[in-house]
Coordinates of C-alpha atoms in Angstrom, one line a residue:
Chain L
X1 CA 136.7 89.7 132.1
X2 CA 138.2 87.1 132.2
X3 CA 138.0 83.4 134.0
X4 CA 140.1 84.6 136.8
X5 CA 136.9 86.7 138.0
X6 CA 134.2 84.1 137.1
X7 CA 135.9 81.5 139.9
X8 CA 135.9 84.0 142.8
X9 CA 132.3 83.6 143.1
X10 CA 132.3 87.2 145.2
X11 CA 132.5 89.9 142.7
X12 CA 128.8 90.2 141.0
X13 CA 128.5 91.1 144.4
X14 CA 130.9 93.5 144.5
X15 CA 129.9 95.5 141.1
X16 CA 129.6 99.5 141.6
X17 CA 125.7 98.6 141.3
X18 CA 125.8 96.9 143.8
X19 CA 126.8 99.2 145.8
X20 CA 124.2 102.0 145.2
X21 CA 121.6 99.8 146.1
X22 CA 123.8 99.0 149.2
X23 CA 123.4 103.0 150.3
X24 CA 120.6 103.8 149.2
X25 CA 119.3 101.2 151.8
X26 CA 120.9 103.2 154.0
X27 CA 118.3 105.7 154.6
X28 CA 115.8 103.2 155.6
X29 CA 112.5 104.5 158.2
X30 CA 112.3 101.4 159.1
X31 CA 115.1 101.3 161.0
X32 CA 115.5 104.4 161.9
X33 CA 112.8 104.7 164.3
X34 CA 113.8 101.0 165.5
X35 CA 116.6 103.3 166.9
X36 CA 115.3 105.8 167.9
X37 CA 111.9 104.4 169.2
X38 CA 113.2 102.3 172.3
X39 CA 114.8 105.4 174.5
X40 CA 112.6 107.5 173.4
X41 CA 109.4 105.2 174.8
X42 CA 111.1 104.2 178.1
X43 CA 112.5 108.1 178.9
X44 CA 109.0 108.6 178.5
X45 CA 108.0 106.4 180.6
X46 CA 110.3 107.1 183.4
X47 CA 109.2 110.3 182.9
X48 CA 105.5 110.0 183.4
X49 CA 106.1 107.1 186.6
X50 CA 108.5 110.6 188.2
X51 CA 105.4 112.7 187.5
X52 CA 102.4 110.4 189.0
X53 CA 105.5 110.4 191.8
X54 CA 105.3 113.3 193.0
X55 CA 101.8 114.5 192.7
X56 CA 100.6 111.4 194.7
X57 CA 102.9 111.6 197.4
X58 CA 102.2 115.6 197.6
X59 CA 106.2 115.7 198.3
X60 CA 107.3 119.5 198.2
X61 CA 108.2 121.1 194.5
X62 CA 112.3 122.5 196.4
X63 CA 112.6 118.6 197.1
X64 CA 111.8 117.7 193.6
X65 CA 109.2 119.3 191.6
X66 CA 107.4 117.2 188.5
X67 CA 109.2 117.0 185.5
X68 CA 106.0 119.5 183.5
X69 CA 107.7 121.9 185.9
X70 CA 110.5 122.0 185.6
X71 CA 109.7 122.6 182.3
X72 CA 107.8 125.3 182.8
X73 CA 109.7 126.9 185.1
X74 CA 112.8 126.4 182.9
X75 CA 111.1 127.8 179.4
X76 CA 110.5 130.8 182.1
X77 CA 113.3 131.3 182.4
X78 CA 115.2 130.9 178.4
X79 CA 116.3 133.8 178.3
X80 CA 118.5 133.9 181.7
X81 CA 119.2 130.4 181.0
X82 CA 120.6 131.0 176.7
X83 CA 123.2 133.3 177.7
X84 CA 125.1 130.8 180.4
X85 CA 124.1 128.3 177.9
X86 CA 126.0 130.2 176.1
X87 CA 128.8 130.8 178.7
X88 CA 129.8 127.0 178.9
X89 CA 128.8 125.8 174.9
X90 CA 131.8 128.5 175.0
X91 CA 134.1 126.9 177.5
X92 CA 133.3 123.2 176.6
X93 CA 134.8 123.7 173.2
X94 CA 137.8 126.7 173.9
X95 CA 138.2 123.8 176.2
X96 CA 137.7 120.7 174.4
X97 CA 139.8 122.3 171.4
X98 CA 142.6 123.3 174.0
X99 CA 142.5 118.9 175.2
X100 CA 142.4 118.1 171.4
X101 CA 145.7 120.5 170.8
X102 CA 147.9 118.9 173.5
X103 CA 146.5 115.5 173.6
X104 CA 148.6 114.6 170.3
X105 CA 151.2 116.9 171.0
X106 CA 151.9 114.7 173.1
X107 CA 151.1 110.8 171.6
X108 CA 153.2 112.0 168.5
X109 CA 155.9 113.0 170.3
X110 CA 155.3 109.8 172.9
X111 CA 155.1 107.7 169.6
X112 CA 158.0 108.9 167.8
X113 CA 160.4 108.2 171.1
X114 CA 159.6 105.5 172.9
X115 CA 161.9 106.9 176.1
X116 CA 159.3 110.3 175.7
X117 CA 157.0 106.9 175.8
X118 CA 158.5 105.1 178.5
X119 CA 158.7 109.7 180.6
X120 CA 155.2 110.8 179.6
X121 CA 153.6 107.6 180.1
X122 CA 153.3 108.1 183.8
X123 CA 152.7 111.8 184.4
X124 CA 149.7 110.9 182.7
X125 CA 148.4 108.7 184.2
X126 CA 149.6 110.5 187.6
X127 CA 147.6 113.6 185.9
X128 CA 143.8 111.9 186.2
X129 CA 144.6 111.2 190.1
X130 CA 144.6 114.7 190.6
X131 CA 140.4 114.9 191.9
X132 CA 139.7 118.5 190.3
X133 CA 136.8 119.2 193.2
X134 CA 140.8 120.1 194.9
X135 CA 142.2 121.8 191.5
X136 CA 139.3 124.1 190.1
X137 CA 139.5 126.3 193.4
X138 CA 143.0 126.6 192.8
X139 CA 142.6 127.4 189.2
X140 CA 140.4 130.1 189.8
X141 CA 143.4 131.5 192.7
X142 CA 145.9 131.7 189.9
X143 CA 144.1 132.2 186.8
X144 CA 141.4 134.5 188.1
X145 CA 137.8 134.1 186.6
X146 CA 138.3 133.4 182.9
X147 CA 138.0 131.8 180.6
X148 CA 141.3 130.9 180.7
X149 CA 141.5 128.0 184.5
X150 CA 137.8 126.5 183.3
X151 CA 139.3 126.5 179.4
X152 CA 142.2 124.3 181.7
X153 CA 139.9 122.4 183.4
X154 CA 138.2 121.1 180.7
X155 CA 141.0 119.5 179.1
X156 CA 142.5 118.4 182.3
X157 CA 139.0 116.0 182.4
X158 CA 139.0 115.3 178.1
X159 CA 143.2 115.0 177.1
X160 CA 143.8 111.9 179.3
X161 CA 141.8 109.3 176.8
X162 CA 141.9 110.7 173.7
X163 CA 146.2 110.7 174.4
X164 CA 146.0 107.2 175.5
X165 CA 143.6 106.5 172.4
X166 CA 145.9 108.2 170.3
X167 CA 148.6 106.3 171.3
X168 CA 147.1 102.9 171.6
X169 CA 146.0 103.8 168.1
X170 CA 148.5 104.1 166.6
X171 CA 150.3 100.6 168.1
X172 CA 147.8 98.5 166.1
X173 CA 148.7 99.2 163.2
X174 CA 150.0 96.5 162.0
X175 CA 153.9 95.3 162.1
X176 CA 153.8 93.5 158.7
X177 CA 151.9 96.7 157.5
X178 CA 155.0 99.2 158.8
X179 CA 157.5 96.1 157.3
X180 CA 156.1 96.5 154.0
X181 CA 156.0 100.3 154.3
X182 CA 160.1 100.4 154.9
X183 CA 160.8 97.6 152.2
X184 CA 158.9 100.1 150.0
X185 CA 162.7 102.6 151.7
X186 CA 160.3 104.7 153.6
X187 CA 161.4 106.3 156.5
X188 CA 160.0 106.2 160.3
X189 CA 158.0 109.5 159.2
X190 CA 156.4 108.1 156.2
X191 CA 155.6 105.1 157.6
X192 CA 153.7 107.4 160.1
X193 CA 151.9 109.2 157.1
X194 CA 151.2 105.9 155.4
X195 CA 149.8 103.9 158.1
X196 CA 150.2 103.9 161.8
X197 CA 148.0 107.6 160.6
X198 CA 145.6 106.5 160.0
X199 CA 145.4 102.9 161.7
X200 CA 144.8 105.3 164.4
X201 CA 141.8 107.0 163.3
X202 CA 139.2 105.2 164.1
X203 CA 140.2 104.6 168.2
X204 CA 140.5 108.2 168.2
X205 CA 137.2 108.7 167.2
X206 CA 136.0 105.4 170.3
X207 CA 138.7 108.2 172.2
X208 CA 136.8 111.5 170.9
X209 CA 133.4 110.1 172.3
X210 CA 134.3 108.8 175.9
X211 CA 135.9 112.5 176.4
X212 CA 133.6 115.1 175.0
X213 CA 130.9 113.4 177.6
X214 CA 133.5 114.6 180.2
X215 CA 133.4 117.8 178.8
X216 CA 130.6 119.5 179.2
X217 CA 130.6 118.6 182.3
X218 CA 134.1 119.1 182.9
X219 CA 132.5 123.0 182.5
X220 CA 129.8 123.2 184.2
X221 CA 132.3 121.9 187.5
X222 CA 134.2 124.5 186.6
X223 CA 132.4 127.5 187.1
X224 CA 129.9 126.1 190.0
X225 CA 133.4 127.0 191.9
X226 CA 133.1 130.2 190.4
X227 CA 132.7 131.9 187.6
X228 CA 130.7 135.5 185.7
X229 CA 128.3 133.4 183.6
X230 CA 128.0 129.8 182.3
X231 CA 125.2 126.7 184.0
X232 CA 127.5 125.7 186.2
X233 CA 127.2 128.7 188.1
X234 CA 123.5 129.1 187.9
X235 CA 122.6 126.5 189.2
X236 CA 124.8 126.8 191.5
X237 CA 122.5 130.0 192.5
X238 CA 119.1 128.6 191.9
X239 CA 120.3 125.4 194.4
X240 CA 120.7 128.8 196.9
X241 CA 118.0 129.9 196.4
X242 CA 115.7 126.6 196.3
X243 CA 115.0 126.8 193.5
X244 CA 115.2 123.4 191.9
X245 CA 113.2 122.7 189.5
X246 CA 115.9 126.0 187.3
X247 CA 118.0 123.5 189.1
X248 CA 117.2 120.5 187.3
X249 CA 115.8 122.7 183.8
X250 CA 119.6 123.5 183.3
X251 CA 120.7 119.8 184.5
X252 CA 118.4 118.9 181.4
X253 CA 120.2 122.0 179.2
X254 CA 123.6 120.7 180.1
X255 CA 122.4 116.7 178.8
X256 CA 120.8 118.0 175.5
X257 CA 124.0 119.2 175.7
X258 CA 126.8 116.9 176.0
X259 CA 124.2 114.2 173.4
X260 CA 124.3 117.2 170.8
X261 CA 128.2 117.0 171.0
X262 CA 128.6 113.4 171.5
X263 CA 125.8 113.1 167.8
X264 CA 128.6 115.6 166.2
X265 CA 132.0 113.6 166.4
X266 CA 129.7 111.0 164.8
X267 CA 129.1 112.9 161.8
X268 CA 132.8 115.0 162.5
X269 CA 134.1 111.0 162.0
X270 CA 132.4 110.7 158.5
X271 CA 133.4 113.4 156.8
X272 CA 137.3 112.8 158.1
X273 CA 137.3 108.8 157.6
X274 CA 134.4 107.5 155.3
X275 CA 135.8 104.3 155.1
X276 CA 135.4 102.7 158.3
X277 CA 132.2 103.5 158.3
X278 CA 132.3 101.6 155.2
X279 CA 134.3 98.8 156.3
X280 CA 132.0 98.4 159.0
X281 CA 129.1 98.1 157.1
X282 CA 131.0 95.9 155.0
X283 CA 131.8 93.5 157.6
X284 CA 128.3 93.2 158.7
X285 CA 126.7 92.4 155.5
X286 CA 129.2 89.3 155.0
Chain C
X1 CA 164.1 80.0 130.3
X2 CA 168.1 80.9 129.3
X3 CA 170.2 78.6 128.0
X4 CA 173.1 76.7 129.1
X5 CA 175.6 79.0 128.3
X6 CA 173.9 82.1 128.9
X7 CA 174.2 80.8 132.8
X8 CA 177.2 80.7 132.2
X9 CA 178.6 83.3 131.7
X10 CA 175.9 86.0 133.2
X11 CA 176.0 87.4 136.3
X12 CA 173.7 86.5 138.3
X13 CA 171.1 88.8 139.2
X14 CA 170.9 87.6 143.0
X15 CA 173.8 86.1 145.3
X16 CA 173.8 84.7 148.1
X17 CA 176.6 82.9 150.2
X18 CA 177.5 81.8 153.2
X19 CA 174.7 84.1 154.5
X20 CA 173.6 82.9 158.5
X21 CA 172.0 84.8 161.2
X22 CA 171.8 83.8 164.4
X23 CA 169.8 85.1 167.5
X24 CA 170.4 85.6 171.0
X25 CA 168.4 83.2 174.0
X26 CA 168.2 82.9 176.7
X27 CA 170.7 81.0 177.2
X28 CA 172.4 80.9 174.2
X29 CA 173.0 81.5 170.2
X30 CA 169.6 80.5 168.1
X31 CA 171.1 79.6 164.8
X32 CA 167.5 80.4 162.4
X33 CA 169.6 80.6 158.8
X34 CA 173.0 78.5 158.4
X35 CA 174.9 79.2 155.1
X36 CA 172.7 79.5 152.8
X37 CA 174.2 79.7 149.4
X38 CA 171.9 79.9 146.1
X39 CA 172.0 82.1 143.1
X40 CA 169.4 83.3 140.9
X41 CA 168.9 84.7 137.2
X42 CA 167.9 87.3 135.4
X43 CA 164.3 86.8 134.6
X44 CA 164.3 83.0 136.4
X45 CA 161.8 82.0 139.0
X46 CA 162.8 80.4 141.9
X47 CA 160.2 78.9 144.1
X48 CA 162.2 78.6 148.4
X49 CA 161.1 75.5 150.1
X50 CA 161.0 74.5 153.4
X51 CA 159.0 73.5 156.9
X52 CA 157.7 75.4 158.3
X53 CA 158.9 77.1 161.2
X54 CA 162.7 76.8 159.5
X55 CA 164.6 80.1 158.7
X56 CA 162.6 81.6 155.7
X57 CA 161.6 84.2 156.7
X58 CA 164.7 85.6 158.2
X59 CA 166.0 84.9 154.7
X60 CA 163.6 86.8 153.3
X61 CA 164.2 90.3 155.6
X62 CA 168.1 90.3 154.5
X63 CA 167.4 89.8 150.9
X64 CA 164.2 92.6 151.6
X65 CA 166.9 94.5 153.2
X66 CA 165.2 94.7 156.6
X67 CA 167.1 93.0 158.3
X68 CA 171.7 91.9 158.8
X69 CA 173.0 89.3 158.3
X70 CA 175.4 87.9 161.3
X71 CA 177.8 86.7 158.5
X72 CA 177.3 86.2 154.8
X73 CA 177.0 88.3 151.9
X74 CA 173.9 88.7 149.5
X75 CA 174.4 90.9 145.6
X76 CA 172.4 92.5 142.9
X77 CA 174.0 92.6 139.9
X78 CA 177.1 92.3 141.4
X79 CA 176.7 94.8 144.1
X80 CA 176.9 94.2 147.7
X81 CA 173.0 94.7 149.3
X82 CA 172.6 93.6 152.4
X83 CA 170.8 96.5 153.6
X84 CA 169.4 98.3 150.7
X85 CA 165.7 98.3 150.4
X86 CA 165.4 99.0 146.3
X87 CA 166.5 95.9 144.7
X88 CA 163.5 94.3 145.9
X89 CA 159.7 94.2 145.8
X90 CA 157.5 92.8 148.7
X91 CA 154.9 90.8 148.8
X92 CA 153.3 90.1 152.3
X93 CA 152.0 87.0 152.7
X94 CA 148.7 89.1 154.0
X95 CA 147.8 91.3 151.0
X96 CA 147.7 94.2 153.6
X97 CA 145.6 96.5 151.5
X98 CA 144.7 99.7 154.2
X99 CA 141.1 100.5 154.4
X100 CA 141.6 104.0 154.5
X101 CA 143.0 104.3 150.2
X102 CA 140.7 102.6 147.0
X103 CA 142.6 99.8 144.9
X104 CA 144.2 102.3 142.6
X105 CA 145.7 104.2 145.9
X106 CA 147.0 100.9 147.5
X107 CA 148.3 99.5 144.2
X108 CA 150.3 103.2 143.9
X109 CA 151.5 103.4 147.3
X110 CA 154.9 101.4 147.0
X111 CA 155.5 104.5 143.7
X112 CA 154.2 106.9 146.8
X113 CA 156.1 105.8 149.2
X114 CA 159.3 106.7 147.3
X115 CA 158.3 110.4 145.6
X116 CA 156.1 109.8 142.5
X117 CA 154.1 112.8 142.4
X118 CA 150.3 110.5 143.6
X119 CA 148.4 111.8 140.5
X120 CA 151.2 109.8 138.3
X121 CA 152.4 107.1 140.7
X122 CA 148.3 106.6 140.5
X123 CA 148.0 106.6 136.2
X124 CA 150.9 103.8 135.9
X125 CA 150.1 102.3 138.3
X126 CA 146.1 101.6 136.7
X127 CA 147.7 101.2 132.9
X128 CA 148.1 97.6 135.1
X129 CA 144.7 97.5 136.9
X130 CA 143.6 95.7 133.7
X131 CA 146.6 92.5 133.1
X132 CA 144.4 92.2 136.8
X133 CA 141.7 91.0 135.7
X134 CA 141.2 94.9 137.6
X135 CA 139.6 97.1 135.4
X136 CA 136.3 98.3 137.0
X137 CA 137.6 98.6 140.6
X138 CA 139.8 100.6 140.2
X139 CA 138.7 103.4 142.9
X140 CA 136.8 101.0 144.8
X141 CA 137.5 100.4 148.5
X142 CA 139.4 96.8 149.5
X143 CA 137.1 95.3 151.5
X144 CA 135.0 95.3 148.9
X145 CA 136.9 93.0 147.0
X146 CA 137.4 88.7 146.7
X147 CA 140.4 87.5 148.3
X148 CA 141.7 87.1 145.3
X149 CA 141.4 90.2 143.3
X150 CA 142.6 91.8 147.3
X151 CA 145.8 89.6 146.6
X152 CA 145.5 90.9 143.0
X153 CA 146.0 94.2 143.6
X154 CA 149.2 93.8 146.5
X155 CA 150.7 92.2 143.2
X156 CA 150.1 95.3 141.8
X157 CA 151.4 96.8 144.0
X158 CA 154.3 95.7 143.9
X159 CA 155.3 94.5 140.8
X160 CA 154.5 98.1 139.4
X161 CA 157.2 99.9 141.5
X162 CA 159.5 98.0 139.0
X163 CA 162.5 96.8 140.7
X164 CA 163.8 94.2 140.4
X165 CA 163.9 91.4 141.8
X166 CA 160.1 90.6 143.3
X167 CA 160.5 88.3 147.1
X168 CA 156.9 87.3 147.3
X169 CA 155.9 85.5 150.7
X170 CA 153.4 82.6 150.1
X171 CA 151.5 85.0 148.3
X172 CA 148.4 82.9 148.4
X173 CA 148.7 80.8 151.1
X174 CA 146.0 82.4 152.3
X175 CA 142.6 80.9 150.0
X176 CA 141.0 79.2 149.5
X177 CA 142.5 76.2 147.2
X178 CA 140.5 76.6 143.8
X179 CA 140.4 80.4 143.6
X180 CA 144.5 79.5 144.6
X181 CA 145.0 77.4 141.8
X182 CA 143.3 80.3 139.5
X183 CA 145.7 81.8 141.1
X184 CA 148.5 80.1 140.1
X185 CA 147.6 79.9 136.9
X186 CA 147.2 83.9 136.0
X187 CA 150.7 84.0 137.4
X188 CA 152.4 81.4 136.0
X189 CA 150.4 82.9 132.3
X190 CA 151.3 87.3 133.5
X191 CA 154.8 86.2 134.3
X192 CA 155.5 84.8 131.0
X193 CA 153.9 87.6 129.7
X194 CA 157.0 90.3 131.9
X195 CA 160.2 88.0 133.0
X196 CA 160.3 89.5 135.8
X197 CA 163.0 87.1 138.3
X198 CA 161.6 86.9 141.3
X199 CA 161.9 84.4 144.2
X200 CA 159.0 82.5 145.9
X201 CA 158.8 81.1 149.4
X202 CA 155.5 78.5 149.6
X203 CA 154.6 75.1 151.2
X204 CA 153.2 73.9 148.1
X205 CA 154.9 72.1 146.4
X206 CA 152.5 72.3 143.2
X207 CA 152.7 76.6 143.3
X208 CA 156.6 75.7 143.4
X209 CA 156.9 72.4 140.9
X210 CA 153.8 74.7 138.9
X211 CA 155.9 77.9 139.0
X212 CA 159.5 77.9 139.0
X213 CA 162.2 77.1 136.7
X214 CA 163.6 76.0 140.0
X215 CA 163.1 74.7 143.2
X216 CA 165.2 75.1 146.0
X217 CA 164.0 72.9 149.2
X218 CA 165.4 74.4 152.5
X219 CA 166.3 72.2 155.4
X220 CA 165.0 72.2 158.9
X221 CA 166.7 74.3 161.3
X222 CA 169.5 75.7 161.1
X223 CA 168.0 76.1 157.3
X224 CA 170.9 75.4 155.2
X225 CA 169.8 74.5 151.0
X226 CA 169.1 70.9 151.0
X227 CA 168.4 70.2 147.7
X228 CA 168.0 72.7 144.2
X229 CA 166.2 71.1 141.6
X230 CA 165.6 72.4 138.9
X231 CA 162.1 72.2 136.9
X232 CA 162.3 71.4 133.2
X233 CA 159.1 71.6 131.1
X234 CA 158.4 74.0 129.0
X235 CA 156.6 76.9 129.1
X236 CA 154.1 78.3 128.5
X237 CA 152.5 75.5 131.4
X238 CA 149.2 74.9 131.8
X239 CA 146.9 73.0 133.8
X240 CA 147.4 69.7 132.1
X241 CA 151.1 70.0 132.8
X242 CA 149.7 69.1 136.6
X243 CA 149.1 65.7 136.1
X244 CA 152.1 64.8 133.2
X245 CA 154.6 61.8 133.9
X246 CA 157.1 64.3 134.9
X247 CA 155.0 66.9 137.1
X248 CA 154.7 63.5 139.2
X249 CA 158.3 62.8 139.5
X250 CA 159.5 66.5 140.3
X251 CA 156.9 66.2 143.6
X252 CA 157.7 63.1 144.4
X253 CA 161.1 64.2 144.7
X254 CA 160.9 67.1 146.6
X255 CA 157.9 66.0 148.6
X256 CA 160.9 63.2 150.1
X257 CA 163.6 65.8 151.1
X258 CA 160.5 67.5 152.6
X259 CA 158.7 65.5 154.5
X260 CA 162.1 64.2 155.8
X261 CA 163.2 68.3 156.9
X262 CA 159.3 68.3 159.0
X263 CA 159.4 65.3 160.6
X264 CA 163.0 66.7 161.7
X265 CA 161.2 70.3 162.7
X266 CA 158.9 68.6 164.0
X267 CA 161.4 67.1 166.7
X268 CA 162.5 69.9 167.3
X269 CA 159.9 71.6 168.3
X270 CA 158.8 68.8 170.8
X271 CA 161.9 69.0 171.9
X272 CA 161.3 72.6 172.8
X273 CA 157.8 72.3 173.5
X274 CA 159.7 69.0 177.0
X275 CA 163.0 71.3 177.3

């Protein structure tokens, strides 16, 4: 190459070979361990402390069971819990899909119309002040015990962060980039497609992560109020039977479910916007 | 460079006549651009310098068709060009390469926006990579490139659109001085090969003299043309010319006028703060 490249100095670090080296560093067992180990250790210490405290004080299991009892009793009920978990997962996924659809439609419409933005945003904020505790039983009265009311509760609990994340993401697009696109002859739609939409993707995934943790909780809450099956109604029934251990076993399952869905968002993000990871990594390397 | 004869007969590529732009501000009207007139001949490289805060960027936006002037005319090849965006290829100060696109995809952006099929646009952009010192980086992402390379990729994205005129808004302003000199040197070389018509906004007098056929100095706000100097240095130029006596004389002439205007602009800003 020419003398210009040498003057840049940086070039050697950016050759494809260097990029491969950087890529290989990704699966580093030491780093993986250093991320996974601390939470596991802390959790283990907490659980052991709990186990010991219950055994020493002799609290009745109806009040507070030991973690080992929660696990063993939960394992004994695994078939029932599995059936209820599947129902909850279905409500969560259908509800969240519906929530995504609503959030995208609102965000895109609002992005194209300042008038609608001013009209719709306050309503969205107002929708978040509705206490779900009050609205969930009404949903059952209106829509029965089927999937519909639960999907609506999940959507109500999760669409807002996604919609706001998207609206703000679209606005994160560089104004000068919009000018550049306009100078190339782009109209509003082309500008949206080439600049605003991709610019919004990192914010979208951040919002997605926040709201997916609400999704499982929302589904369980909807089921708690009234359902034929699901972890929510299972918890409610076990509570009424003073089976605190089984309530907690269901809680553990729902936590695992939430964490799993949370991790899936990273996977999806990596598939949809691989550039974002590479960019972040490149910035950290500097 | 065209001879005297050609300049008299040929229609200028760009004619700017009595261009004025006012903005409504609290308690009145602010004149940002005031009766600016100049011509640019086909194949000419013209630099525009002025104190910071003068209406350069506004003027550029008007040329690019992004803003409309309050009054005055812009003509390209004799035809009215106000509000038209198809004549000028615009290169902003920031490289604005999109991280979600590879360098080749970024370079092809303008063509894609104009409706050229994606594959054809990218192939067309790829052809220019060697000339821009970017061969081998077609499939890299912008964050993997140095500042100088990113700026060259941005210029490639501008040039590949095949428009009549390049509008360069301080393209090297964010680079370190060594890289900037290399970039100027390189631009001078490719420009000699292609003879694009180009208008360059810069703060750097040395850069303006080194690259241009003509340098236009703008006044403090409201912007007028304060000085229009023809740079009669032989092309192709190399770095040695920057230490010649002629070069120094041009720099001296421009620096005096520019500093005079900068002082006025600074005084305006002080007034603005005081009021």
